mmCIF file of C-alpha atoms in Angstrom:
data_model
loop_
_atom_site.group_PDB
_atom_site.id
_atom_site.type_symbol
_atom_site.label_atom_id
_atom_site.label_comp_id
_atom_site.label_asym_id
_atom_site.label_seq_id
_atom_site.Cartn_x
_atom_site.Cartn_y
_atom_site.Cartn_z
ATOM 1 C CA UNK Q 1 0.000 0.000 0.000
ATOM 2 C CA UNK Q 2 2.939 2.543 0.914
ATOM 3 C CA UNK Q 3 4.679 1.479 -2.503
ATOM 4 C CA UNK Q 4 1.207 2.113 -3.890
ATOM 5 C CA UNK Q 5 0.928 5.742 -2.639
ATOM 6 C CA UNK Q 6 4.456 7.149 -3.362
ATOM 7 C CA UNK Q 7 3.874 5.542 -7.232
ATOM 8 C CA UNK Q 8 0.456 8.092 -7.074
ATOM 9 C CA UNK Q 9 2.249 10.744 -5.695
ATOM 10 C CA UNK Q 10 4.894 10.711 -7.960
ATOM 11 C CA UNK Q 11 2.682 10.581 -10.596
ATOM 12 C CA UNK Q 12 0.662 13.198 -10.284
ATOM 13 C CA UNK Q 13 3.806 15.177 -9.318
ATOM 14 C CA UNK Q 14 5.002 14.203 -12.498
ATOM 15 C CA UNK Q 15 1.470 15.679 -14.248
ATOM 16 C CA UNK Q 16 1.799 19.134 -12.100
ATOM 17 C CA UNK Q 17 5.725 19.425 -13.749
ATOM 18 C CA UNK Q 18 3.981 18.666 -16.803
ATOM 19 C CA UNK Q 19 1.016 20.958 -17.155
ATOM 20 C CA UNK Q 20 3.563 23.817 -15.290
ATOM 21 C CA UNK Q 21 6.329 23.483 -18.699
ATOM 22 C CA UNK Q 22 3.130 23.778 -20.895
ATOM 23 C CA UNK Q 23 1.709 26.742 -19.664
ATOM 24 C CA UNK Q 24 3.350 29.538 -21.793
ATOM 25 C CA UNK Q 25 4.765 32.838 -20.834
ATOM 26 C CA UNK Q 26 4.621 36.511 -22.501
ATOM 27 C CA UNK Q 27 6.501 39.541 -21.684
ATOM 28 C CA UNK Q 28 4.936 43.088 -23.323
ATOM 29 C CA UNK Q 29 7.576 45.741 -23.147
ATOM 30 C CA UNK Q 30 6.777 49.231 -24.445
ATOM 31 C CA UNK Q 31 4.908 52.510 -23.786
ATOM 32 C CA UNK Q 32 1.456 54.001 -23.049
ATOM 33 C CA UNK Q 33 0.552 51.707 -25.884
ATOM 34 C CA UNK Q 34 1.381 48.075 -24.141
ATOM 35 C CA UNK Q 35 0.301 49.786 -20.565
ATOM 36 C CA UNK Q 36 -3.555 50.908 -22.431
ATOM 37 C CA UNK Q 37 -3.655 54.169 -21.211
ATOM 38 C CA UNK Q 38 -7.324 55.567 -20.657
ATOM 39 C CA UNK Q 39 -8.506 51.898 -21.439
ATOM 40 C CA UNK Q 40 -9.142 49.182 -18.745
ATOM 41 C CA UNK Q 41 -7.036 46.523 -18.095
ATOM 42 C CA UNK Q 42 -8.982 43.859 -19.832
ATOM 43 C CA UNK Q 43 -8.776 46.026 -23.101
ATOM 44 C CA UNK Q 44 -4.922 46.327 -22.909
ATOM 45 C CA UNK Q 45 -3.951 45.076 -25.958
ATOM 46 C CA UNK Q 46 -1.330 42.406 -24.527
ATOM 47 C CA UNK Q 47 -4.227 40.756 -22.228
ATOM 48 C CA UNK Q 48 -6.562 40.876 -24.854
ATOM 49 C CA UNK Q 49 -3.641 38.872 -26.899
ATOM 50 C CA UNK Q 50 -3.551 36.092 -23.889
ATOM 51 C CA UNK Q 51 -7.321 35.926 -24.014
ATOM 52 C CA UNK Q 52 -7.283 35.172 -27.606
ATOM 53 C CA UNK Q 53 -4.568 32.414 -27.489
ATOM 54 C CA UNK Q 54 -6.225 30.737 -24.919
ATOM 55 C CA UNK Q 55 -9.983 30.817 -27.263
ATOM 56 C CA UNK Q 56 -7.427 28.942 -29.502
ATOM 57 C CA UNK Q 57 -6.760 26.519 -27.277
ATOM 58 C CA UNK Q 58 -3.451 27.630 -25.888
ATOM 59 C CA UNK Q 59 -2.789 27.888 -21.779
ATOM 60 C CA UNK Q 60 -0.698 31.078 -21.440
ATOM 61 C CA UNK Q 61 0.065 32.864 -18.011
ATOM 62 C CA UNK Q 62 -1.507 36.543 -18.052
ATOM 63 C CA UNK Q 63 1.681 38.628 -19.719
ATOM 64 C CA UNK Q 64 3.984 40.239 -17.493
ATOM 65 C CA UNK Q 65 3.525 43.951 -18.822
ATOM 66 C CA UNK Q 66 6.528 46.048 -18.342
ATOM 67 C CA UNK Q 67 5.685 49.550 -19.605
ATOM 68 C CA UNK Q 68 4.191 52.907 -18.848
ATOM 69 C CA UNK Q 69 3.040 56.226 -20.186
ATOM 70 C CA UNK Q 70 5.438 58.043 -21.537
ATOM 71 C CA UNK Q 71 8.631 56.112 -21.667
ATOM 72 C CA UNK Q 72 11.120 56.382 -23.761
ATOM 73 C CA UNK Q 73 13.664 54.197 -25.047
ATOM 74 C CA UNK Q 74 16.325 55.251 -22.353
ATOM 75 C CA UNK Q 75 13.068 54.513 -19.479
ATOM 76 C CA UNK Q 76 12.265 51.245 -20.851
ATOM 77 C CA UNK Q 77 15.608 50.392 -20.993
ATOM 78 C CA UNK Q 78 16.204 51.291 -17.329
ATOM 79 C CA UNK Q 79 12.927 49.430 -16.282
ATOM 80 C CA UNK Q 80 13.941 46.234 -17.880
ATOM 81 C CA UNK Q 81 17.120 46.595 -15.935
ATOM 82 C CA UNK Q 82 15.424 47.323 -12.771
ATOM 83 C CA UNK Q 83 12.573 44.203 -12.959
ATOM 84 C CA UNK Q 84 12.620 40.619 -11.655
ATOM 85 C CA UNK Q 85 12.161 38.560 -14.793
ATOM 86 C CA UNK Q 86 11.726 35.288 -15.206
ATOM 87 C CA UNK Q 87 12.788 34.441 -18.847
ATOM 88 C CA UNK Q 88 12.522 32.630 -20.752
ATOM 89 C CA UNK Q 89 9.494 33.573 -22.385
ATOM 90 C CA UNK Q 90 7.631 32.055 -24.769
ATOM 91 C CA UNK Q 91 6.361 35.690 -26.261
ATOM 92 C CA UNK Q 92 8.120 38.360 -25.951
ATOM 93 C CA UNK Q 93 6.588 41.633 -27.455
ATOM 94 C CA UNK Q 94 8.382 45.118 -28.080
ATOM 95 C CA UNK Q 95 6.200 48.549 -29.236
ATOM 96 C CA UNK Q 96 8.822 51.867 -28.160
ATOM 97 C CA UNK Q 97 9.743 54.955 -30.005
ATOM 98 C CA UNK Q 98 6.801 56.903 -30.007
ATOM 99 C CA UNK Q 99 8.190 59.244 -26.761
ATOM 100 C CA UNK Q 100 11.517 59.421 -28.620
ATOM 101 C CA UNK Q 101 9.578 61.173 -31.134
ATOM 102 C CA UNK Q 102 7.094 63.186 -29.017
ATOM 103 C CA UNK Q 103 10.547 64.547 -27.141
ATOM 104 C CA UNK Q 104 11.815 65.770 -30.240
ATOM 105 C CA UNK Q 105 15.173 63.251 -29.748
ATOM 106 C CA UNK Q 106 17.388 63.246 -32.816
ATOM 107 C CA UNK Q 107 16.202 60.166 -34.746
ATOM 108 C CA UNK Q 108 19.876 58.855 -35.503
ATOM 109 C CA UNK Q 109 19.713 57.998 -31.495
ATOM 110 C CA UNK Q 110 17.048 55.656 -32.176
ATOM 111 C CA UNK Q 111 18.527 53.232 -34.563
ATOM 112 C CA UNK Q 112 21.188 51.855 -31.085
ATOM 113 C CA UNK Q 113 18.286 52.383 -28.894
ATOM 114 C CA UNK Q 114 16.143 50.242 -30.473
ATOM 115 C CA UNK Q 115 18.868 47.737 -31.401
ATOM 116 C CA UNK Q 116 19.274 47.556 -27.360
ATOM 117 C CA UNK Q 117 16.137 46.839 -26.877
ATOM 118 C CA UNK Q 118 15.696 44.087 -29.619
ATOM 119 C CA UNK Q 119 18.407 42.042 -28.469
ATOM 120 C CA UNK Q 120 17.398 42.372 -24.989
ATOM 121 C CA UNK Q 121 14.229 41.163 -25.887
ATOM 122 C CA UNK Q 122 15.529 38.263 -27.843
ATOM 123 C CA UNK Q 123 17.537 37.386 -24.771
ATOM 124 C CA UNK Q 124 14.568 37.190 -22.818
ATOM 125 C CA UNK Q 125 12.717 34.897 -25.198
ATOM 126 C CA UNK Q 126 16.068 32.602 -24.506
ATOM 127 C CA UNK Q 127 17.923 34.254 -26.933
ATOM 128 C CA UNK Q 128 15.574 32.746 -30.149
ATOM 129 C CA UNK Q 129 14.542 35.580 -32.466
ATOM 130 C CA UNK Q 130 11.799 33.610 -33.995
ATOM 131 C CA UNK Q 131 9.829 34.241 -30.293
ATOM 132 C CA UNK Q 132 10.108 37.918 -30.533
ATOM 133 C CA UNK Q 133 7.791 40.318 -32.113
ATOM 134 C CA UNK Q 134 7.665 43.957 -33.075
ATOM 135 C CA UNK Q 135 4.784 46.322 -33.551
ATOM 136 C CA UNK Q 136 5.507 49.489 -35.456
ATOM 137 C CA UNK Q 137 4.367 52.460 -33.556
ATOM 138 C CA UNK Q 138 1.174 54.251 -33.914
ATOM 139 C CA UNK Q 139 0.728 57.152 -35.720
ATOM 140 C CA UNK Q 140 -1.283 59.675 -33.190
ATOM 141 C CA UNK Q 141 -1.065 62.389 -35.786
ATOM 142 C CA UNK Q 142 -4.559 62.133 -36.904
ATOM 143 C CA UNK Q 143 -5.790 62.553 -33.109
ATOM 144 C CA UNK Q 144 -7.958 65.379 -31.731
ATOM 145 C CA UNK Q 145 -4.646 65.714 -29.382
ATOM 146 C CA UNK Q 146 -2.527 66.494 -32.343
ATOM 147 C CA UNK Q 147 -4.761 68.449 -34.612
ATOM 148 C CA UNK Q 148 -2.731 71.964 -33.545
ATOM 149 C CA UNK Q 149 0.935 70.035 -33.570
ATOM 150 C CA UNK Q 150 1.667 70.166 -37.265
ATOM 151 C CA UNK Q 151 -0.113 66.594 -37.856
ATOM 152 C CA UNK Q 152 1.990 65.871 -41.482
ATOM 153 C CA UNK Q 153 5.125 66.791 -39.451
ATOM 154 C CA UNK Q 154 4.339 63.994 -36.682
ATOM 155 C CA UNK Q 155 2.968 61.612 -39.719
ATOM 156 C CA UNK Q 156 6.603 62.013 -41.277
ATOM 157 C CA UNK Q 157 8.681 61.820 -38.364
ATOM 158 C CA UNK Q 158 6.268 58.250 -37.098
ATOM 159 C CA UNK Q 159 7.031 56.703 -40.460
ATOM 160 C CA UNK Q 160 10.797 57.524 -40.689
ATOM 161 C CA UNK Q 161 10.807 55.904 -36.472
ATOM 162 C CA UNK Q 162 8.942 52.988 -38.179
ATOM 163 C CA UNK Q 163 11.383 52.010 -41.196
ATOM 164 C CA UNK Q 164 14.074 51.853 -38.478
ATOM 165 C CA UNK Q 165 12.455 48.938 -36.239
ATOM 166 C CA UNK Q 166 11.725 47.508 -39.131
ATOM 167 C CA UNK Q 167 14.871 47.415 -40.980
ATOM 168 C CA UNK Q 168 16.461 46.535 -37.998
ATOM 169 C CA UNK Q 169 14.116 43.325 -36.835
ATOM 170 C CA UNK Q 170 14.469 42.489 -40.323
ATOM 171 C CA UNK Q 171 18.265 42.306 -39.847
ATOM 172 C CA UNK Q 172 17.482 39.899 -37.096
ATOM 173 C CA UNK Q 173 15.105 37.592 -38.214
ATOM 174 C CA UNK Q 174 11.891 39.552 -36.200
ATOM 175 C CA UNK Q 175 8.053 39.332 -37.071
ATOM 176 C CA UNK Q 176 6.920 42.769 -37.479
ATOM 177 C CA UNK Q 177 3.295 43.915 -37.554
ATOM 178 C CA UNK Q 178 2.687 47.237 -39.009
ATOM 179 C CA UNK Q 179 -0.694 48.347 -36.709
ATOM 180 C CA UNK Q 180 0.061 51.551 -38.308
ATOM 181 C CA UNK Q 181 -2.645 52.008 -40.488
ATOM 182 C CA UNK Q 182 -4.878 51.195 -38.430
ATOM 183 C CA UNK Q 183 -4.304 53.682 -36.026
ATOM 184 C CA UNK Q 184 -4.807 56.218 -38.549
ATOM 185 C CA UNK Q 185 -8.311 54.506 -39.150
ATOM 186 C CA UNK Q 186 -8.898 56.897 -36.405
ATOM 187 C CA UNK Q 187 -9.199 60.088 -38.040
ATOM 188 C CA UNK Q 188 -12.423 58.948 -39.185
ATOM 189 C CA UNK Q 189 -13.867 56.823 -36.705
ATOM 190 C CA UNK Q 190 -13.653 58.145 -33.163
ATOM 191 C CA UNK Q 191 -14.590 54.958 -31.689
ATOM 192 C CA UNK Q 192 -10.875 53.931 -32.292
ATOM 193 C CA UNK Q 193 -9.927 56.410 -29.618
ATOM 194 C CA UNK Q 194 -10.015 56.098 -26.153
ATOM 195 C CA UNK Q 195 -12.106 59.202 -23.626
ATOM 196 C CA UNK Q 196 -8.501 60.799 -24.040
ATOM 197 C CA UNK Q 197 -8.588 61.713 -27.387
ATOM 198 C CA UNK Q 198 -4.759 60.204 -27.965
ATOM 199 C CA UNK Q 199 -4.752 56.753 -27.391
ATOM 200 C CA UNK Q 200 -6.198 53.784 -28.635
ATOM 201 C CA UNK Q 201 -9.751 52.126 -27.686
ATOM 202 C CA UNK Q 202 -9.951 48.817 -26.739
ATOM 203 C CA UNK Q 203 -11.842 48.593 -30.215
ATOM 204 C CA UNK Q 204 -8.569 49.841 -31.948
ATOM 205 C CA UNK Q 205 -6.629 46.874 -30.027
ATOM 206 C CA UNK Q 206 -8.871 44.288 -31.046
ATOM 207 C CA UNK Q 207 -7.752 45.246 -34.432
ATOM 208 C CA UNK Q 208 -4.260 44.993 -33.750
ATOM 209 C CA UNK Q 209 -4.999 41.636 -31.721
ATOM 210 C CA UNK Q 210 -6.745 40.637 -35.316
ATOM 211 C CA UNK Q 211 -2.904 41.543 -37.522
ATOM 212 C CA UNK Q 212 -1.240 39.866 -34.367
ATOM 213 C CA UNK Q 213 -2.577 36.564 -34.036
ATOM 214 C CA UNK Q 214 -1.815 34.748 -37.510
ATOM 215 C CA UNK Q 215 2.197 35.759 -36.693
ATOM 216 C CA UNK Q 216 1.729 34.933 -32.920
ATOM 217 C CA UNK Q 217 0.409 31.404 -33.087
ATOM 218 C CA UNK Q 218 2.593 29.502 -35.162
ATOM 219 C CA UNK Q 219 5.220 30.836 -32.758
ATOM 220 C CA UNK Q 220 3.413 29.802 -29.866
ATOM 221 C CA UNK Q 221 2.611 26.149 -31.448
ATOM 222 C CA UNK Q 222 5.885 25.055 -32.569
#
């Protein structure tokens, strides 16, 4: 009887170890973008990414969200530094510039600064590229907050922030998901914005959850 027990206690230890390595991890680093400010939490677009996975049939830990409104690339770097992490992760997701930009930083900063970032990131997702992903940053020049900022100027300056990250995940073997265009969806439907007039709805981030998903999954199924 004593054998009996230790062979079911072992075994269902064996099951807990089991269902514990399949349970998958994410880590969303960025800005006000991966934090959802003026949105709930449930309409952040990183949880609403979890929630999807697991209507697919995937069991993912809620992400581990290091971000917040108005960082830069210097403040994210610093945070990252700063956190207890538990990598590897599964999912690691990286959305930063925008600040850079809003700050009026020279732009030939941004190229290291991202590169920083990028590799940090794939170290984090145990130093595999193919489990990193990059979204291109938002263009809030067609928001009621920018309407008296020189909107073309910020339009410009977004897209020239953009073909860096992406030339340089390229050069490493990163997905990239240009949400771009769909923020700019915005400047005709106001639902896309949150109460703040700036950021993103949680209707906007279901559409970036929508471009997300077909590059997230056969990550997160291999």
């Amino acid at each position: 009887m004593k054998k009996f027990l230790i062979f079911i206690f072992l075994l269902f230890a064996s099951f807990s170890l089991q269902a514990q390595d399949s349970t998958l991890s994410y880590l969303a680093l960025g800005d006000s973008y991966t934090i959802g400010e003026s949105v709930s939490t449930a309409e952040r677009w990183p949880v609403q990414l979890a929630q999807e996975l697991r209507q697919q049939g995937l069991t993912i830990k809620d992400p581990t969200i290091i971000a917040k409104t108005g960082w830069t690339t210097d403040e994210l770097k610093n945070a990252i530094a700063e956190s207890e992490l538990d990598p590897p992760y599964d999912l690691v997701t990286l959305l930063i510039g925008v600040n850079d930009q809003y700050r009026g930083y020279d732009i030939n900063d941004y190229p290291d600064k991202f590169l920083y970032l990028l590799d940090r990131s794939i170290s984090l997702a145990g130093n595999n590229p193919d489990n990193v992903l990059v979204l291109s940053i938002p263009d809030y020049g067609v928001t009621p907050f920018a309407s008296e900022k020189n909107p073309p100027k910020i339009s410009r300056e977004i897209e020239a922030y953009n073909a860096i990250s992406k030339k340089i995940s390229d050069s490493l073997g990163v997905a990239y998901v240009d949400i771009t265009p769909i923020s700019r969806n915005a400047e005709q439907d106001s639902t896309l914005l949150a109460e703040d007039g700036l950021h993103p709805s949680g209707k906007m981030y279901s559409q970036w959850i929508e471009e997300t998903l077909p590059l997230v999954l056969p990550i997160l199924k291999q």
